[in-house]
GROMACS .gro file of C-alpha atoms in nm:
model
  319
    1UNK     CA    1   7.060   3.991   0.163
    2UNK     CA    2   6.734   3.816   0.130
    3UNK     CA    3   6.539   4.102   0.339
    4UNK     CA    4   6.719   4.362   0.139
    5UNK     CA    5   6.606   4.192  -0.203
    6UNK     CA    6   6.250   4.115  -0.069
    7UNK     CA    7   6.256   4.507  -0.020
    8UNK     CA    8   6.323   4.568  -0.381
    9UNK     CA    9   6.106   4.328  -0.513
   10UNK     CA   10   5.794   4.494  -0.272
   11UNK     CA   11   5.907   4.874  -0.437
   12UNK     CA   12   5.922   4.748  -0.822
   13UNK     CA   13   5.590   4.556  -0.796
   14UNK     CA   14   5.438   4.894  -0.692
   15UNK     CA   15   5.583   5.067  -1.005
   16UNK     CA   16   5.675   4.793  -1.322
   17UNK     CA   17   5.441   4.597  -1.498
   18UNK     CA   18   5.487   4.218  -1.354
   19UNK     CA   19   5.733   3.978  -1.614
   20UNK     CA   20   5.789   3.620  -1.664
   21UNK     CA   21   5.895   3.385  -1.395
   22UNK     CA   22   6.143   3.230  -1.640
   23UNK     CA   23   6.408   3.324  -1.848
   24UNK     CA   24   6.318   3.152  -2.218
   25UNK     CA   25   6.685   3.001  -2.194
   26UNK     CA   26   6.597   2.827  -1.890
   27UNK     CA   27   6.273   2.673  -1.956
   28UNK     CA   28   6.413   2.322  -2.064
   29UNK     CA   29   6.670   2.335  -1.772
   30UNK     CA   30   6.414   2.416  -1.539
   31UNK     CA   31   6.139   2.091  -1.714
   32UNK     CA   32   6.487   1.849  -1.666
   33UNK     CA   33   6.514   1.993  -1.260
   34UNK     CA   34   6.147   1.928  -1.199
   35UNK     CA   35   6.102   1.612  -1.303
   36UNK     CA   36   6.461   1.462  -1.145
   37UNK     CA   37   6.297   1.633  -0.802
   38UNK     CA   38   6.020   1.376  -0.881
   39UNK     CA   39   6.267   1.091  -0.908
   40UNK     CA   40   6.423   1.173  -0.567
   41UNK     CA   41   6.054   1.207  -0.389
   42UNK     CA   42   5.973   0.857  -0.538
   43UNK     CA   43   6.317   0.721  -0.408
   44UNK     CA   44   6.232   0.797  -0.067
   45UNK     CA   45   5.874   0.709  -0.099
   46UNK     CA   46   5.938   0.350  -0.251
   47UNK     CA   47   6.292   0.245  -0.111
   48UNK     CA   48   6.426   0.244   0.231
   49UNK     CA   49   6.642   0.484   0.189
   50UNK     CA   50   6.654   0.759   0.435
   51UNK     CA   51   6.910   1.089   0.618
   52UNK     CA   52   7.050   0.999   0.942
   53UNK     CA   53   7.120   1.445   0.976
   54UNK     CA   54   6.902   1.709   0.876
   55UNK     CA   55   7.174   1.915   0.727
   56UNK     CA   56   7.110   1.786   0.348
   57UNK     CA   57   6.762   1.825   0.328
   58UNK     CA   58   6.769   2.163   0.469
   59UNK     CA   59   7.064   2.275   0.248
   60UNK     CA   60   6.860   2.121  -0.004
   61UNK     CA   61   6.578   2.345   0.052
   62UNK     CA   62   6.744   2.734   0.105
   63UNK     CA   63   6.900   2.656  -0.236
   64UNK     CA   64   6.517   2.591  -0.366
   65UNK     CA   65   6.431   2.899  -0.187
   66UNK     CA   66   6.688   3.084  -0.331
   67UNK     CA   67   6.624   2.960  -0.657
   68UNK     CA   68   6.228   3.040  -0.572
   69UNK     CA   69   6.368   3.413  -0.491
   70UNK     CA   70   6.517   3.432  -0.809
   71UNK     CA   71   6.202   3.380  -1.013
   72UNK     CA   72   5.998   3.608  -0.833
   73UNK     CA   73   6.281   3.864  -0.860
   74UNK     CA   74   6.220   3.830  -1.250
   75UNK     CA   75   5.881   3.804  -1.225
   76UNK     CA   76   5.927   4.193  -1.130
   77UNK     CA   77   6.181   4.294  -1.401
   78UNK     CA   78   6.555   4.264  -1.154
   79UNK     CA   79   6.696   4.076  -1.407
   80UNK     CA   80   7.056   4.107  -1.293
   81UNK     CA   81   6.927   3.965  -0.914
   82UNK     CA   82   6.760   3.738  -1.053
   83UNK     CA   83   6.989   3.573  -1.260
   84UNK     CA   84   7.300   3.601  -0.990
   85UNK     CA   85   7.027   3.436  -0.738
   86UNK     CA   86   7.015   3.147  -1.007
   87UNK     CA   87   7.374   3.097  -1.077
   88UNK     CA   88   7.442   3.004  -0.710
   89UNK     CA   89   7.137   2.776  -0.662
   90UNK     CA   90   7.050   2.627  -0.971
   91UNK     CA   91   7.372   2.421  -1.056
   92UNK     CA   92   7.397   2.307  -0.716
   93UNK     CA   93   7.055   2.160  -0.674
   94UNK     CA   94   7.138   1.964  -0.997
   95UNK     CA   95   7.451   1.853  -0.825
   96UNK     CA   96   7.254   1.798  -0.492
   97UNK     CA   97   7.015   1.582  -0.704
   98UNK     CA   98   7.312   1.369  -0.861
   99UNK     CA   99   7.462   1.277  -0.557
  100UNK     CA  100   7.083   1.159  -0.417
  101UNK     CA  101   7.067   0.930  -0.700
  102UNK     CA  102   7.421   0.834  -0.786
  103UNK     CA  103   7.361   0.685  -0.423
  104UNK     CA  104   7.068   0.498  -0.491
  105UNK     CA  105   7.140   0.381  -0.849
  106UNK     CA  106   7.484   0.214  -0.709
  107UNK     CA  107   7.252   0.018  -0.499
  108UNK     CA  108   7.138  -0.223  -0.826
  109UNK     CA  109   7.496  -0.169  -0.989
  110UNK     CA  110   7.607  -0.481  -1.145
  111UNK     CA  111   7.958  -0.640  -1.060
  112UNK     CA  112   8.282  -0.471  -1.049
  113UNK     CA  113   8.469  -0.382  -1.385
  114UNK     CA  114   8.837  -0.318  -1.237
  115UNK     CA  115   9.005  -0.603  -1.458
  116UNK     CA  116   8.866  -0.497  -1.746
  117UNK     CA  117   8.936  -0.106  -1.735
  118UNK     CA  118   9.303  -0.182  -1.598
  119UNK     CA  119   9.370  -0.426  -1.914
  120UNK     CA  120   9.216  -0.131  -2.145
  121UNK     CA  121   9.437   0.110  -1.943
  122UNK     CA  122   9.755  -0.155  -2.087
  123UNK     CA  123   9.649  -0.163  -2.438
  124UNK     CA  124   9.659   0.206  -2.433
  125UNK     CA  125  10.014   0.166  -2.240
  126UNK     CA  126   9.891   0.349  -1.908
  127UNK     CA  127  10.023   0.175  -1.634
  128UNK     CA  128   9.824   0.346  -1.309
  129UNK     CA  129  10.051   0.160  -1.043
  130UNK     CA  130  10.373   0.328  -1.160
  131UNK     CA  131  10.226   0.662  -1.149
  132UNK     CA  132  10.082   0.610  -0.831
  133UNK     CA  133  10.436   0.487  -0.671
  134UNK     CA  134  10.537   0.815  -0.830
  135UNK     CA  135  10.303   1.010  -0.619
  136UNK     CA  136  10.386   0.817  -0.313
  137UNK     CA  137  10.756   0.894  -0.338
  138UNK     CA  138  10.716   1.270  -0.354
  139UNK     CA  139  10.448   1.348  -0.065
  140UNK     CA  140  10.417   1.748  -0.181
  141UNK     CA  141  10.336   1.579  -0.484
  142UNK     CA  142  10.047   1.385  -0.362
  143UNK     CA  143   9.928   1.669  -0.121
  144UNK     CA  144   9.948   1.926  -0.426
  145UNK     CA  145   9.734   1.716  -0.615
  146UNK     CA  146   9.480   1.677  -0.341
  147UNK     CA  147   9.437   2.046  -0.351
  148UNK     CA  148   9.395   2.053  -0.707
  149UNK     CA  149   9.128   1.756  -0.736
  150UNK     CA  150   8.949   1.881  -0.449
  151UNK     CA  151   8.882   2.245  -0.645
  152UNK     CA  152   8.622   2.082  -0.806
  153UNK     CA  153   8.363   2.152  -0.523
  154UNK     CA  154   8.476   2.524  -0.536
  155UNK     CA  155   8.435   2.552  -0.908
  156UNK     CA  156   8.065   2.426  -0.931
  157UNK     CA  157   7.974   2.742  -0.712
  158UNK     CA  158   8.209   2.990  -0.891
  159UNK     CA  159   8.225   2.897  -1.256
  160UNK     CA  160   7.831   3.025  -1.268
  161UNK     CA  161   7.925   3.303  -1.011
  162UNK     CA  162   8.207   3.423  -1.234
  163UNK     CA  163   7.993   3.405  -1.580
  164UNK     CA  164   7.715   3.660  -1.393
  165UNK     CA  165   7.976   3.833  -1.285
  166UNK     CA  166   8.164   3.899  -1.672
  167UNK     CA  167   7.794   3.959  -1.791
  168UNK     CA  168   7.855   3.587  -2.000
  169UNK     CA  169   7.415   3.531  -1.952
  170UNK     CA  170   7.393   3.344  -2.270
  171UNK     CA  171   7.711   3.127  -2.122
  172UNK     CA  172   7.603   3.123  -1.816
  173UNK     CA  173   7.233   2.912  -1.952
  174UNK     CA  174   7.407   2.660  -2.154
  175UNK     CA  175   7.649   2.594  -1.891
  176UNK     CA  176   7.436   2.517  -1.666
  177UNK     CA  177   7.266   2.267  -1.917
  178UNK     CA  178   7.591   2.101  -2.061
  179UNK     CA  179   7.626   2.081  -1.663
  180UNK     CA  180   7.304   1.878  -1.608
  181UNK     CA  181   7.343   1.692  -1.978
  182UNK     CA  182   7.669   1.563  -1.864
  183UNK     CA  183   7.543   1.448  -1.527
  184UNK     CA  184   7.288   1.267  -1.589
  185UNK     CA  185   7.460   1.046  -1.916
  186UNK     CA  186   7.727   0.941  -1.652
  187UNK     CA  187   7.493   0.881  -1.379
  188UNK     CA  188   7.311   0.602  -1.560
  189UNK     CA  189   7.611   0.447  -1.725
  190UNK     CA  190   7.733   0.387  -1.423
  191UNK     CA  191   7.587   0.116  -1.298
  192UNK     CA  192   7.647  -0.127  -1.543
  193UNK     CA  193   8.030  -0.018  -1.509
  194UNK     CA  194   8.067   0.042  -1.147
  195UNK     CA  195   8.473  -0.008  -1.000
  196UNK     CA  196   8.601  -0.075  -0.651
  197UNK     CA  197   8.874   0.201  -0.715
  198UNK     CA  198   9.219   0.130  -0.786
  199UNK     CA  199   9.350   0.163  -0.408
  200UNK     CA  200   9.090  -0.163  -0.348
  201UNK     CA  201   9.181  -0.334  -0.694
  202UNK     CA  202   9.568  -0.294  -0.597
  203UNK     CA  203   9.548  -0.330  -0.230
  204UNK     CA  204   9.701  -0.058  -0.158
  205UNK     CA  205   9.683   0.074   0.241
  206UNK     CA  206   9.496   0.348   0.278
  207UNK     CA  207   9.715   0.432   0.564
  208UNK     CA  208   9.486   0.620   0.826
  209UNK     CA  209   9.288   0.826   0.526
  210UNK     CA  210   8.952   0.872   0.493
  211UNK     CA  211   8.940   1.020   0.184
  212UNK     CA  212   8.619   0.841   0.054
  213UNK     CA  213   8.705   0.876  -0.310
  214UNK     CA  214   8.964   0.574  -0.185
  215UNK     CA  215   8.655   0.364  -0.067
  216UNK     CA  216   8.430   0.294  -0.339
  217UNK     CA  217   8.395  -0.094  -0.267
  218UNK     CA  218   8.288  -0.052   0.080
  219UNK     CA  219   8.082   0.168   0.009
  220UNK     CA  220   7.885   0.025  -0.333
  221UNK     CA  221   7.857  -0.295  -0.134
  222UNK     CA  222   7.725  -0.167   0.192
  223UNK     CA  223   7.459  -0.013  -0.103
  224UNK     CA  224   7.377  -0.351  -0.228
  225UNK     CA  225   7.359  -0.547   0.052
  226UNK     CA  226   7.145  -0.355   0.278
  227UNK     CA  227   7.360  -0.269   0.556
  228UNK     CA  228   7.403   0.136   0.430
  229UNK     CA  229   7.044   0.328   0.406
  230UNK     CA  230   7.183   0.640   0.580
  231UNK     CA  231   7.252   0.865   0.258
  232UNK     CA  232   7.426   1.039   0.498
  233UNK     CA  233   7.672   0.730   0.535
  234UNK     CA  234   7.733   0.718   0.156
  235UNK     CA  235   8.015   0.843  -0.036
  236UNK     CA  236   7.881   1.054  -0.285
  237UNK     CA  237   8.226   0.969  -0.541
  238UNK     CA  238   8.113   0.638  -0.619
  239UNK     CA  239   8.146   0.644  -1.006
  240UNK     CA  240   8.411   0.546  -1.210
  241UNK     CA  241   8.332   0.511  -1.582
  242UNK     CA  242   8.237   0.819  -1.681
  243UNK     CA  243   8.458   1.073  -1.412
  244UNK     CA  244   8.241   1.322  -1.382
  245UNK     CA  245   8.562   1.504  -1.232
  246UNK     CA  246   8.722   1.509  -1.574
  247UNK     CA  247   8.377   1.582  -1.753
  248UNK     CA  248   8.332   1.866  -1.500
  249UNK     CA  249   8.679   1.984  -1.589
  250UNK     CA  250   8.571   2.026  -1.965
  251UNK     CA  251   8.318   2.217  -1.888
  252UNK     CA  252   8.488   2.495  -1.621
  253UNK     CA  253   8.756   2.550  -1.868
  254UNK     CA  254   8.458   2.595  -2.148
  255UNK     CA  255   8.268   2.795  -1.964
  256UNK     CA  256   8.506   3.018  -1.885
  257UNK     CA  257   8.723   3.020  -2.210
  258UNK     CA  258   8.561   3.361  -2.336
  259UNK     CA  259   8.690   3.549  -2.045
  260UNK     CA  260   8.991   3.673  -2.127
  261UNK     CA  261   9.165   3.675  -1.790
  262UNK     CA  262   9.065   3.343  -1.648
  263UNK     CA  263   9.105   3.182  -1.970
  264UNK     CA  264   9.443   3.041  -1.954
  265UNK     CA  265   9.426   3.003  -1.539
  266UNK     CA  266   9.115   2.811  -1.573
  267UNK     CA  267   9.271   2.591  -1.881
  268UNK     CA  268   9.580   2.517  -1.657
  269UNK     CA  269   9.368   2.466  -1.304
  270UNK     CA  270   9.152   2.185  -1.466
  271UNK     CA  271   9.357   1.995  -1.682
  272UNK     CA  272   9.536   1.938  -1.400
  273UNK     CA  273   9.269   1.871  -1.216
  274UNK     CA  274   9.180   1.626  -1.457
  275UNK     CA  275   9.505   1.444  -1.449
  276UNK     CA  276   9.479   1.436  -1.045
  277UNK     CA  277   9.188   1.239  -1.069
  278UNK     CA  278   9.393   0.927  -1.155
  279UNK     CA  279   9.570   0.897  -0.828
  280UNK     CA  280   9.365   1.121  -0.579
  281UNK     CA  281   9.009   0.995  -0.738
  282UNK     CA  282   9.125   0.627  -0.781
  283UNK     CA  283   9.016   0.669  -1.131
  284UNK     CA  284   9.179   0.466  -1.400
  285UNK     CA  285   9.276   0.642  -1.766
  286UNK     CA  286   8.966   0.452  -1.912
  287UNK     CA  287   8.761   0.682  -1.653
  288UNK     CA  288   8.905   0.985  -1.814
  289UNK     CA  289   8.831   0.955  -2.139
  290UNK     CA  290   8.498   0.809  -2.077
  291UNK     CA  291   8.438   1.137  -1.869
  292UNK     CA  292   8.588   1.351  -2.164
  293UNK     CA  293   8.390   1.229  -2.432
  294UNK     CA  294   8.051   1.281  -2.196
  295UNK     CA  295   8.163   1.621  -2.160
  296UNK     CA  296   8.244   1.680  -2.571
  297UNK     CA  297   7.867   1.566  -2.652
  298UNK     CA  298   7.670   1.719  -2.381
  299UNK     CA  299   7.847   2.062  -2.499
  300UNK     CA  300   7.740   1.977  -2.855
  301UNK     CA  301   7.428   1.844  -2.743
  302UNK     CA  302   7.362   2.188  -2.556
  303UNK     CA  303   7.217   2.414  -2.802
  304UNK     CA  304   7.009   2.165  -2.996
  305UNK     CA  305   6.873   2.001  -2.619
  306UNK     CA  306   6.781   2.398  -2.475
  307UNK     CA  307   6.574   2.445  -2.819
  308UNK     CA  308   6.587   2.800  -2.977
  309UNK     CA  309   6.460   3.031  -2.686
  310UNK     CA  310   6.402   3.406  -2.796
  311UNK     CA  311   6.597   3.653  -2.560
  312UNK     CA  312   6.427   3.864  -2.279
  313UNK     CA  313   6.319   4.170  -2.390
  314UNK     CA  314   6.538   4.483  -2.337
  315UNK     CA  315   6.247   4.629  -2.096
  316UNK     CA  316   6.355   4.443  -1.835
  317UNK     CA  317   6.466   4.637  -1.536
  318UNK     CA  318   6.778   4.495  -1.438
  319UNK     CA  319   6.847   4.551  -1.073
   0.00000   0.00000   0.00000
């Protein structure tokens, strides 16, 4: 794929007059992604923080390259390339980037909050015990939700794939914005709210699992203490207040709400994906919210945050 687009690129720069590297929409997006790579270099460069595998880093880097190919693909007027190359690397270096520094934030989190979301949970009449005993007593139940909650990695890939796909370009931008607006709220909220999950708070057995959404505390205190360094070692689902899981929810079905035939499966797929997150996330109802509201703002925060870029112009080749 990358030969046979390095191939097109070598025949239009013989024949079209060279473009701009950057789609107007995505200046902003792309300012926000350069200076968060900054934060991650200085990370490593002042903390002790290092990765036990190479696997990350190098992951890390083919989806720069990608996102590198994608530019230059523009930069020679295949619009259409260029932008599919972008919607498969862009949001997931931002979410490559959160989990680097939800990791090292939770390192100078503050105390746990448990008490205090689980008596907010009671004045709103949640109780998160019962519905968990629910869960346990029906085990399809619990592995049904599983699969739900754990569609959320899928959907960060194919939300953007599908907008390219439907032609949704204008979506497809502030997506990826609201996507990066809502990351970054909750990723520096949470560490003045962090929680040791509800399966810790209640002592629940974790029975054999090793789901590490179960683990926070063990985790967030092998952060503060020292003895975890290998981000490898980390869990990367250590917040609670926001969930990003119900935030991220919000914004799938949004995305996606102009497309007529993944509307309603998309509107059904995350709001129960958003519900699973109590009992397969640990999260409490507080979370929920919290990660709803984040979600609300960043998607009215969108268009005033990406500024009032003029379109490309209709020259553009669009291989």
């Amino acid at each position: 794929m990358a030969l046979s687009i390095w191939e097109r690129v070598a025949a239009n720069a013989e024949t079209v007059q060279p473009g701009p590297l950057f789609d107007p929409r995505s200046l902003r997006i792309y300012a926000i992604i350069l200076f968060w790579m900054v934060v991650c270099v200085c990370i490593f460069t002042f903390t002790d923080f290092i990765f036990g595998t190479s696997t990350f880093p190098l992951i890390f880097l083919c989806l720069c390259w990608i996102t590198m190919c994608g530019l230059v693909a523009r930069r020679y007027r295949m619009a259409r390339t260029a932008l599919l190359l972008e919607a498969f690397a862009v949001p997931s270096i931002i979410g490559s980037m959160g989990l680097l520094s939800i990791i090292a934030i939770a390192a100078v989190s503050g105390p746990f909050v448990d008490r205090t979301l689980v008596q907010i949970d009671a004045l709103m009449g949640f109780d998160w015990l019962s519905l968990y005993h629910f869960h346990a007593g029906h085990p399809w139940l619990m592995e049904s939700s599983r699969l739900v909650y754990w569609s959320f990695s899928y959907q960060i890939v194919l939300v953007p794939l599908m907008l390219w796909l439907w032609r949704r370009d204008e979506m497809l931008w502030r997506y990826i914005a609201a996507f990066a607006f809502a990351l970054i709220p909750t990723i520096l909220i949470f560490p003045f709210v962090p929680a040791e999950g509800a399966y810790n708070y209640f002592n629940i057995p974790l029975k054999g699992l090793d789901n590490a959404q179960w683990k926070f505390k063990p985790y967030i205190e092998g952060l503060r203490n020292g003895t975890i360094r290998d981000m490898t070692r980390a869990s990367a689902g250590l917040i609670a207040v926001p969930s990003f899981h119900a935030a991220a929810g919000i914004l799938f079905l949004w995305a996606t709400a102009g497309i007529r035939i993944l509307r309603w499966p998309m509107i059904a797929l995350n709001i129960t994906m958003i519900f699973t997150a109590l009992v397969i996330g640990a999260h409490y109802l507080t979370d929920i919210i919290a990660g709803i509201a984040v979600a609300i703002i960043a998607i009215w925060l969108t268009p005033i945050l990406m500024g009032a870029a003029q379109r490309m112009p209709d020259s553009t080749v669009t291989i």
